[in-house]
């Protein structure tokens, strides 16, 4: 993970960069608790996070700053089909 030194160095504030233990961005459980980064913020185990998508439910438990960029372009493609067995000689060269 790249450290956000360009943000913190001018402020001379101490910081610790951590990834969520469960590796998730944040999903709401039936009990109203959250997993991932959102859960870490909800429990106040962290003061802030970078790069979270604003969903309809997340602002109910965490405070977002004003959006300065909203990118709505998404590219999707189908998963490539595996090569047939008779082409196994070139399989090592698949991407």
mmCIF file with all atom_site columns, C-alpha atoms in Angstrom:
data_model
loop_
_atom_site.group_PDB
_atom_site.id
_atom_site.type_symbol
_atom_site.label_atom_id
_atom_site.label_alt_id
_atom_site.label_comp_id
_atom_site.label_asym_id
_atom_site.label_entity_id
_atom_site.label_seq_id
_atom_site.pdbx_PDB_ins_code
_atom_site.Cartn_x
_atom_site.Cartn_y
_atom_site.Cartn_z
_atom_site.occupancy
_atom_site.B_iso_or_equiv
_atom_site.pdbx_formal_charge
_atom_site.auth_seq_id
_atom_site.auth_comp_id
_atom_site.auth_asym_id
_atom_site.auth_atom_id
_atom_site.pdbx_PDB_model_num
ATOM 1  C CA . UNK A 1 1  ? 0.000   0.000   0.000   1.00 0.00 ? 1  UNK A CA 1
ATOM 2  C CA . UNK A 1 2  ? 1.350   3.411   -0.942  1.00 0.00 ? 2  UNK A CA 1
ATOM 3  C CA . UNK A 1 3  ? 1.562   5.848   1.946   1.00 0.00 ? 3  UNK A CA 1
ATOM 4  C CA . UNK A 1 4  ? -0.161  9.201   1.494   1.00 0.00 ? 4  UNK A CA 1
ATOM 5  C CA . UNK A 1 5  ? 2.942   11.207  2.464   1.00 0.00 ? 5  UNK A CA 1
ATOM 6  C CA . UNK A 1 6  ? 2.013   14.025  0.110   1.00 0.00 ? 6  UNK A CA 1
ATOM 7  C CA . UNK A 1 7  ? -1.070  14.668  2.250   1.00 0.00 ? 7  UNK A CA 1
ATOM 8  C CA . UNK A 1 8  ? 0.450   14.369  5.733   1.00 0.00 ? 8  UNK A CA 1
ATOM 9  C CA . UNK A 1 9  ? 4.011   15.690  5.425   1.00 0.00 ? 9  UNK A CA 1
ATOM 10 C CA . UNK A 1 10 ? 3.032   19.360  5.108   1.00 0.00 ? 10 UNK A CA 1
ATOM 11 C CA . UNK A 1 11 ? 0.879   19.032  8.240   1.00 0.00 ? 11 UNK A CA 1
ATOM 12 C CA . UNK A 1 12 ? 3.577   17.252  10.318  1.00 0.00 ? 12 UNK A CA 1
ATOM 13 C CA . UNK A 1 13 ? 0.917   15.100  11.968  1.00 0.00 ? 13 UNK A CA 1
ATOM 14 C CA . UNK A 1 14 ? 1.701   11.554  13.058  1.00 0.00 ? 14 UNK A CA 1
ATOM 15 C CA . UNK A 1 15 ? -0.311  8.886   11.262  1.00 0.00 ? 15 UNK A CA 1
ATOM 16 C CA . UNK A 1 16 ? -0.582  5.128   10.910  1.00 0.00 ? 16 UNK A CA 1
ATOM 17 C CA . UNK A 1 17 ? -1.746  3.499   7.671   1.00 0.00 ? 17 UNK A CA 1
ATOM 18 C CA . UNK A 1 18 ? -3.789  0.345   8.272   1.00 0.00 ? 18 UNK A CA 1
ATOM 19 C CA . UNK A 1 19 ? -5.823  -1.960  6.102   1.00 0.00 ? 19 UNK A CA 1
ATOM 20 C CA . UNK A 1 20 ? -9.066  -3.454  7.439   1.00 0.00 ? 20 UNK A CA 1
ATOM 21 C CA . UNK A 1 21 ? -8.530  -6.819  9.135   1.00 0.00 ? 21 UNK A CA 1
ATOM 22 C CA . UNK A 1 22 ? -11.310 -8.456  7.118   1.00 0.00 ? 22 UNK A CA 1
ATOM 23 C CA . UNK A 1 23 ? -10.143 -6.871  3.841   1.00 0.00 ? 23 UNK A CA 1
ATOM 24 C CA . UNK A 1 24 ? -13.574 -5.391  3.085   1.00 0.00 ? 24 UNK A CA 1
ATOM 25 C CA . UNK A 1 25 ? -14.707 -1.884  2.216   1.00 0.00 ? 25 UNK A CA 1
ATOM 26 C CA . UNK A 1 26 ? -17.799 -2.148  4.390   1.00 0.00 ? 26 UNK A CA 1
ATOM 27 C CA . UNK A 1 27 ? -21.019 -4.140  4.450   1.00 0.00 ? 27 UNK A CA 1
ATOM 28 C CA . UNK A 1 28 ? -23.884 -3.643  6.902   1.00 0.00 ? 28 UNK A CA 1
ATOM 29 C CA . UNK A 1 29 ? -24.881 -6.605  9.087   1.00 0.00 ? 29 UNK A CA 1
ATOM 30 C CA . UNK A 1 30 ? -28.433 -7.358  10.233  1.00 0.00 ? 30 UNK A CA 1
ATOM 31 C CA . UNK A 1 31 ? -27.580 -5.885  13.655  1.00 0.00 ? 31 UNK A CA 1
ATOM 32 C CA . UNK A 1 32 ? -26.667 -2.528  12.092  1.00 0.00 ? 32 UNK A CA 1
ATOM 33 C CA . UNK A 1 33 ? -22.922 -2.912  12.564  1.00 0.00 ? 33 UNK A CA 1
ATOM 34 C CA . UNK A 1 34 ? -20.560 -2.573  9.636   1.00 0.00 ? 34 UNK A CA 1
ATOM 35 C CA . UNK A 1 35 ? -17.558 -4.568  8.446   1.00 0.00 ? 35 UNK A CA 1
ATOM 36 C CA . UNK A 1 36 ? -14.378 -3.337  6.799   1.00 0.00 ? 36 UNK A CA 1
ATOM 37 C CA . UNK A 1 37 ? -13.280 0.274   6.631   1.00 0.00 ? 37 UNK A CA 1
ATOM 38 C CA . UNK A 1 38 ? -16.784 1.584   7.345   1.00 0.00 ? 38 UNK A CA 1
ATOM 39 C CA . UNK A 1 39 ? -16.921 -0.559  10.514  1.00 0.00 ? 39 UNK A CA 1
ATOM 40 C CA . UNK A 1 40 ? -13.532 0.731   11.610  1.00 0.00 ? 40 UNK A CA 1
ATOM 41 C CA . UNK A 1 41 ? -14.806 4.299   11.273  1.00 0.00 ? 41 UNK A CA 1
ATOM 42 C CA . UNK A 1 42 ? -18.148 3.454   12.920  1.00 0.00 ? 42 UNK A CA 1
ATOM 43 C CA . UNK A 1 43 ? -16.372 1.989   15.980  1.00 0.00 ? 43 UNK A CA 1
ATOM 44 C CA . UNK A 1 44 ? -14.038 5.025   15.997  1.00 0.00 ? 44 UNK A CA 1
ATOM 45 C CA . UNK A 1 45 ? -10.979 2.758   15.654  1.00 0.00 ? 45 UNK A CA 1
ATOM 46 C CA . UNK A 1 46 ? -9.838  5.167   12.916  1.00 0.00 ? 46 UNK A CA 1
ATOM 47 C CA . UNK A 1 47 ? -10.202 8.901   12.412  1.00 0.00 ? 47 UNK A CA 1
ATOM 48 C CA . UNK A 1 48 ? -10.449 8.958   8.623   1.00 0.00 ? 48 UNK A CA 1
ATOM 49 C CA . UNK A 1 49 ? -10.275 6.901   5.482   1.00 0.00 ? 49 UNK A CA 1
ATOM 50 C CA . UNK A 1 50 ? -9.457  7.634   1.872   1.00 0.00 ? 50 UNK A CA 1
ATOM 51 C CA . UNK A 1 51 ? -11.243 6.474   -1.258  1.00 0.00 ? 51 UNK A CA 1
ATOM 52 C CA . UNK A 1 52 ? -14.640 5.199   -0.096  1.00 0.00 ? 52 UNK A CA 1
ATOM 53 C CA . UNK A 1 53 ? -17.624 5.130   -2.418  1.00 0.00 ? 53 UNK A CA 1
ATOM 54 C CA . UNK A 1 54 ? -20.638 7.030   -1.112  1.00 0.00 ? 54 UNK A CA 1
ATOM 55 C CA . UNK A 1 55 ? -23.594 4.662   -0.955  1.00 0.00 ? 55 UNK A CA 1
ATOM 56 C CA . UNK A 1 56 ? -27.104 5.505   0.297   1.00 0.00 ? 56 UNK A CA 1
ATOM 57 C CA . UNK A 1 57 ? -26.568 3.802   3.709   1.00 0.00 ? 57 UNK A CA 1
ATOM 58 C CA . UNK A 1 58 ? -22.963 4.749   4.526   1.00 0.00 ? 58 UNK A CA 1
ATOM 59 C CA . UNK A 1 59 ? -23.668 8.436   5.364   1.00 0.00 ? 59 UNK A CA 1
ATOM 60 C CA . UNK A 1 60 ? -25.949 7.192   8.159   1.00 0.00 ? 60 UNK A CA 1
ATOM 61 C CA . UNK A 1 61 ? -22.919 5.930   10.124  1.00 0.00 ? 61 UNK A CA 1
ATOM 62 C CA . UNK A 1 62 ? -19.931 7.924   8.814   1.00 0.00 ? 62 UNK A CA 1
ATOM 63 C CA . UNK A 1 63 ? -19.437 11.510  7.699   1.00 0.00 ? 63 UNK A CA 1
ATOM 64 C CA . UNK A 1 64 ? -18.212 12.134  4.156   1.00 0.00 ? 64 UNK A CA 1
ATOM 65 C CA . UNK A 1 65 ? -16.466 15.281  2.963   1.00 0.00 ? 65 UNK A CA 1
ATOM 66 C CA . UNK A 1 66 ? -17.766 17.127  -0.069  1.00 0.00 ? 66 UNK A CA 1
ATOM 67 C CA . UNK A 1 67 ? -17.224 15.216  -3.291  1.00 0.00 ? 67 UNK A CA 1
ATOM 68 C CA . UNK A 1 68 ? -14.629 16.820  -5.519  1.00 0.00 ? 68 UNK A CA 1
ATOM 69 C CA . UNK A 1 69 ? -14.673 14.195  -8.291  1.00 0.00 ? 69 UNK A CA 1
ATOM 70 C CA . UNK A 1 70 ? -17.469 11.849  -9.287  1.00 0.00 ? 70 UNK A CA 1
ATOM 71 C CA . UNK A 1 71 ? -16.403 9.309   -11.878 1.00 0.00 ? 71 UNK A CA 1
ATOM 72 C CA . UNK A 1 72 ? -19.292 7.309   -13.267 1.00 0.00 ? 72 UNK A CA 1
ATOM 73 C CA . UNK A 1 73 ? -17.477 5.532   -16.100 1.00 0.00 ? 73 UNK A CA 1
ATOM 74 C CA . UNK A 1 74 ? -17.271 1.779   -15.525 1.00 0.00 ? 74 UNK A CA 1
ATOM 75 C CA . UNK A 1 75 ? -15.823 -0.773  -17.932 1.00 0.00 ? 75 UNK A CA 1
ATOM 76 C CA . UNK A 1 76 ? -16.945 -4.395  -17.812 1.00 0.00 ? 76 UNK A CA 1
ATOM 77 C CA . UNK A 1 77 ? -16.022 -7.358  -19.953 1.00 0.00 ? 77 UNK A CA 1
ATOM 78 C CA . UNK A 1 78 ? -16.872 -11.014 -19.954 1.00 0.00 ? 78 UNK A CA 1
ATOM 79 C CA . UNK A 1 79 ? -14.463 -13.552 -18.537 1.00 0.00 ? 79 UNK A CA 1
ATOM 80 C CA . UNK A 1 80 ? -12.424 -15.139 -21.341 1.00 0.00 ? 80 UNK A CA 1
ATOM 81 C CA . UNK A 1 81 ? -13.167 -18.763 -22.116 1.00 0.00 ? 81 UNK A CA 1
ATOM 82 C CA . UNK A 1 82 ? -10.332 -21.248 -21.508 1.00 0.00 ? 82 UNK A CA 1
ATOM 83 C CA . UNK A 1 83 ? -8.406  -22.499 -24.510 1.00 0.00 ? 83 UNK A CA 1
ATOM 84 C CA . UNK A 1 84 ? -9.384  -25.942 -25.833 1.00 0.00 ? 84 UNK A CA 1
ATOM 85 C CA . UNK A 1 85 ? -7.162  -28.866 -24.822 1.00 0.00 ? 85 UNK A CA 1
ATOM 86 C CA . UNK A 1 86 ? -5.673  -29.201 -28.310 1.00 0.00 ? 86 UNK A CA 1
ATOM 87 C CA . UNK A 1 87 ? -4.090  -25.756 -27.857 1.00 0.00 ? 87 UNK A CA 1
ATOM 88 C CA . UNK A 1 88 ? -2.334  -26.767 -24.612 1.00 0.00 ? 88 UNK A CA 1
ATOM 89 C CA . UNK A 1 89 ? 1.074   -26.138 -26.171 1.00 0.00 ? 89 UNK A CA 1
ATOM 90 C CA . UNK A 1 90 ? 0.415   -22.401 -26.261 1.00 0.00 ? 90 UNK A CA 1
ATOM 91 C CA . UNK A 1 91 ? -1.342  -22.308 -22.849 1.00 0.00 ? 91 UNK A CA 1
ATOM 92 C CA . UNK A 1 92 ? 1.830   -21.136 -21.027 1.00 0.00 ? 92 UNK A CA 1
ATOM 93 C CA . UNK A 1 93 ? 1.658   -17.969 -23.154 1.00 0.00 ? 93 UNK A CA 1
ATOM 94 C CA . UNK A 1 94 ? -1.891  -17.034 -22.097 1.00 0.00 ? 94 UNK A CA 1
ATOM 95 C CA . UNK A 1 95 ? -2.275  -13.702 -20.353 1.00 0.00 ? 95 UNK A CA 1
#
